[in-house]
Each structure stands twice: as structure tokens, then as C-alpha cells.
Short mmCIF file of C-alpha atoms in Angstrom, two decimals:
data_model
loop_
_atom_site.label_atom_id
_atom_site.label_comp_id
_atom_site.label_asym_id
_atom_site.label_seq_id
_atom_site.Cartn_x
_atom_site.Cartn_y
_atom_site.Cartn_z
CA MET A 1 -112.83 -115.76 -79.13
CA THR A 2 -110.82 -115.03 -75.99
CA MET A 3 -111.40 -118.56 -74.71
CA VAL A 4 -110.19 -120.08 -77.98
CA LEU A 5 -107.06 -117.91 -77.99
CA GLY A 6 -106.34 -118.61 -74.33
CA VAL A 7 -106.77 -122.36 -74.70
CA ALA A 8 -104.64 -122.39 -77.86
CA ALA A 9 -101.88 -120.40 -76.13
CA ALA A 10 -102.08 -122.73 -73.13
CA ALA A 11 -101.81 -125.78 -75.39
CA VAL A 12 -98.67 -124.39 -77.04
CA LEU A 13 -97.17 -123.45 -73.67
CA GLY A 14 -97.98 -126.90 -72.30
CA ALA A 15 -96.34 -128.57 -75.29
CA LEU A 16 -93.25 -126.40 -74.85
CA ALA A 17 -93.15 -127.32 -71.15
CA GLY A 18 -93.31 -130.99 -72.11
CA LEU A 19 -90.44 -130.51 -74.56
CA HIS A 20 -88.32 -128.94 -71.82
CA PHE A 21 -89.07 -131.82 -69.45
CA PHE A 22 -88.12 -134.22 -72.26
CA TRP A 23 -84.78 -132.42 -72.69
CA ALA A 24 -84.17 -132.35 -68.94
CA SER A 25 -84.64 -136.12 -68.82
CA GLY A 26 -81.98 -136.65 -71.50
CA GLY A 27 -84.02 -136.40 -74.70
CA ARG A 28 -82.16 -134.96 -77.67
CA TRP A 29 -84.87 -134.35 -80.30
CA GLY A 30 -84.75 -130.67 -81.30
CA ALA A 31 -82.06 -129.83 -78.77
CA SER A 32 -79.39 -129.18 -81.40
CA VAL A 33 -81.25 -126.09 -82.65
CA ALA A 34 -82.66 -124.89 -79.33
CA ILE A 35 -79.61 -122.98 -78.09
CA PRO A 36 -78.01 -119.96 -79.82
CA GLU A 37 -74.59 -120.63 -81.33
CA PHE A 38 -71.41 -118.59 -81.43
CA ASN A 39 -68.43 -119.70 -83.53
CA GLY A 40 -70.00 -123.10 -84.10
CA LYS A 41 -70.59 -123.85 -80.42
CA ALA A 42 -73.57 -123.43 -78.12
CA ALA A 43 -73.55 -119.98 -76.51
CA PHE A 44 -74.39 -121.67 -73.18
CA THR A 45 -75.17 -125.12 -71.85
CA PRO A 46 -78.33 -125.31 -69.75
CA THR A 47 -78.31 -127.74 -66.84
CA PRO A 48 -81.13 -130.25 -66.39
CA ILE A 49 -82.32 -128.26 -63.34
CA ALA A 50 -82.46 -125.02 -65.34
CA THR A 51 -84.36 -126.83 -68.10
CA ILE A 52 -86.85 -128.19 -65.53
CA VAL A 53 -87.32 -124.67 -64.14
CA VAL A 54 -88.08 -123.34 -67.64
CA GLY A 55 -90.52 -126.21 -68.17
CA ALA A 56 -92.24 -125.45 -64.86
CA LEU A 57 -92.48 -121.75 -65.73
CA LEU A 58 -94.01 -122.63 -69.10
CA LEU A 59 -96.49 -124.94 -67.39
CA GLY A 60 -97.39 -122.13 -64.98
CA ALA A 61 -97.81 -119.78 -67.93
CA ALA A 62 -100.21 -122.30 -69.48
CA GLY A 63 -102.23 -122.26 -66.25
CA VAL A 64 -102.33 -118.47 -66.25
CA ALA A 65 -103.45 -118.43 -69.91
CA LEU A 66 -106.24 -120.93 -69.21
CA THR A 67 -107.40 -119.03 -66.15
CA ALA A 68 -107.37 -115.73 -68.05
CA ALA A 69 -109.42 -117.36 -70.81
CA GLY A 70 -112.13 -118.29 -68.33
CA VAL A 71 -111.12 -121.86 -67.54
CA ARG A 72 -110.58 -121.63 -63.78
CA VAL A 73 -107.32 -123.53 -63.29
CA LEU A 74 -105.49 -121.34 -60.79
CA PRO A 75 -107.07 -120.04 -57.57
CA LEU A 76 -105.91 -116.46 -58.12
CA PRO A 77 -107.84 -113.19 -58.20
CA LEU A 78 -108.78 -112.23 -61.74
CA GLU A 79 -106.78 -108.99 -61.49
CA VAL A 80 -103.61 -110.96 -60.71
CA VAL A 81 -104.31 -113.30 -63.63
CA HIS A 82 -104.84 -110.37 -66.01
CA VAL A 83 -101.61 -108.68 -64.91
CA GLY A 84 -99.77 -112.00 -65.21
CA THR A 85 -101.17 -112.59 -68.68
CA GLY A 86 -100.14 -109.10 -69.74
CA LEU A 87 -96.63 -109.70 -68.41
CA LEU A 88 -96.44 -113.01 -70.26
CA SER A 89 -97.53 -111.27 -73.45
CA ALA A 90 -94.81 -108.65 -72.96
CA ALA A 91 -92.18 -111.33 -72.23
CA PHE A 92 -92.97 -113.22 -75.45
CA PHE A 93 -93.01 -109.96 -77.42
CA LEU A 94 -89.58 -109.06 -76.01
CA ARG A 95 -88.28 -112.55 -76.89
CA ALA A 96 -89.47 -112.01 -80.47
CA VAL A 97 -87.65 -108.66 -80.61
CA GLY A 98 -84.57 -110.34 -79.14
CA ASP A 99 -81.32 -109.42 -77.49
CA PHE A 100 -79.77 -107.76 -80.59
CA ARG A 101 -77.02 -110.43 -80.62
CA TYR A 102 -78.13 -114.07 -80.82
CA VAL A 103 -81.94 -114.22 -80.71
CA GLY A 104 -84.93 -112.35 -82.11
CA LEU A 105 -85.75 -110.14 -85.05
CA PHE A 106 -82.72 -107.90 -84.62
CA LYS A 107 -80.03 -110.52 -83.96
CA ARG A 108 -76.59 -109.96 -85.48
CA HIS A 109 -75.50 -113.62 -85.61
CA ARG A 110 -77.57 -114.99 -88.48
CA GLY A 111 -75.59 -117.76 -90.15
CA THR A 112 -76.31 -120.56 -87.69
CA ARG A 113 -78.84 -123.39 -87.60
CA PHE A 114 -80.34 -121.83 -84.48
CA ALA A 115 -80.72 -118.48 -86.27
CA GLN A 116 -82.57 -120.19 -89.12
CA MET A 117 -84.94 -121.90 -86.66
CA ASP A 118 -85.33 -118.63 -84.81
CA ASN A 119 -86.47 -116.93 -88.02
CA ARG A 120 -88.69 -119.79 -89.19
CA LEU A 121 -90.26 -120.94 -85.93
CA TYR A 122 -89.26 -119.28 -82.66
CA ILE A 123 -89.90 -115.63 -83.58
CA PRO A 124 -93.29 -116.33 -85.20
CA LEU A 125 -94.25 -118.58 -82.28
CA CYS A 126 -93.33 -115.94 -79.70
CA THR A 127 -95.11 -113.23 -81.70
CA GLY A 128 -98.23 -115.38 -81.92
CA LEU A 129 -98.16 -116.16 -78.21
CA ALA A 130 -97.68 -112.47 -77.39
CA ALA A 131 -100.64 -111.50 -79.59
CA ALA A 132 -102.91 -114.29 -78.31
CA LEU A 133 -102.17 -113.51 -74.67
CA ALA A 134 -102.67 -109.78 -75.22
CA ALA A 135 -105.98 -110.47 -76.91
CA VAL A 136 -107.12 -112.64 -74.00
CA VAL A 137 -106.57 -109.69 -71.67
CA LEU A 138 -107.71 -106.85 -73.94
CA LEU A 139 -110.64 -108.21 -75.94
CA PRO A 140 -114.08 -107.90 -74.38
CA ARG A 141 -115.65 -111.06 -73.01
CA PRO A 142 -119.08 -112.19 -74.15
#
């Protein structure tokens, strides 16, 4: 079970990394609902470099998830991988909770296209990733 959850989480993280690389290279699909909005405008404008960094971090997170699931991808001690996986789980849980303004369960700005996507896709996705990664670390291995 832990291997399935870890591989599934890694697949999602890898796909998200690919999407960020696509955006960094000028792709527009999905970009219009990827950034929180305030008064009809994007709350911030990420640079291509920042988008590449996020993509690289997501790709690294996929490697950590695979390694934690038992697929040796990263040459790190298992303790480091478990701590990293736990931190990733916490980070995705905190993203689901949000910043109490623009993103997450407790956001105040709710009438935007981003807020709708946040409710329909981003919050459930982050919650699922948080749960899967926590399970990889906490469930016993066969």
C-alpha cells in the first residue's frame, strides 16, 4: 500500500513539475487560473526562473516520494527521506489550509476563477498529497 501511495504521489508531483516547466517555457494552458486574483488582476506575476524553481522543487519532491515508497531514486539515508516526506506532507497540508486571504480552505477572497479552481481542484489535490505522503511515512511496510 505504501508503495502504491508513494508512486501515485510521485506521479502527481512529476506531472505538476512538468506543468510548471511548460509554463516557464511560455505555455499558457491552465495559467489563467493558477495565480490568485485580487480586484480582477493576478496577485503576483511569477518569473520564468521562479516557475522553473517551483518545477524543480516539485520534481525533487517526486524523487523523495519515490524513495520513501521503496523505489530507490535518491541516494539519501532513509531517515532523511522520511523526515523530508513528513515535511512535504506538512507543506501540502498547510497549502490546503491556506493563507486566510487568497488560497486554501479559509480564504476570504472567494469570487474569482482562481478561488473556484482552488476549491474544486487545488485544495483536494493538496489534501490528497498530504495524506498520501503521511501514509508513506507512517504506515508499516510489509
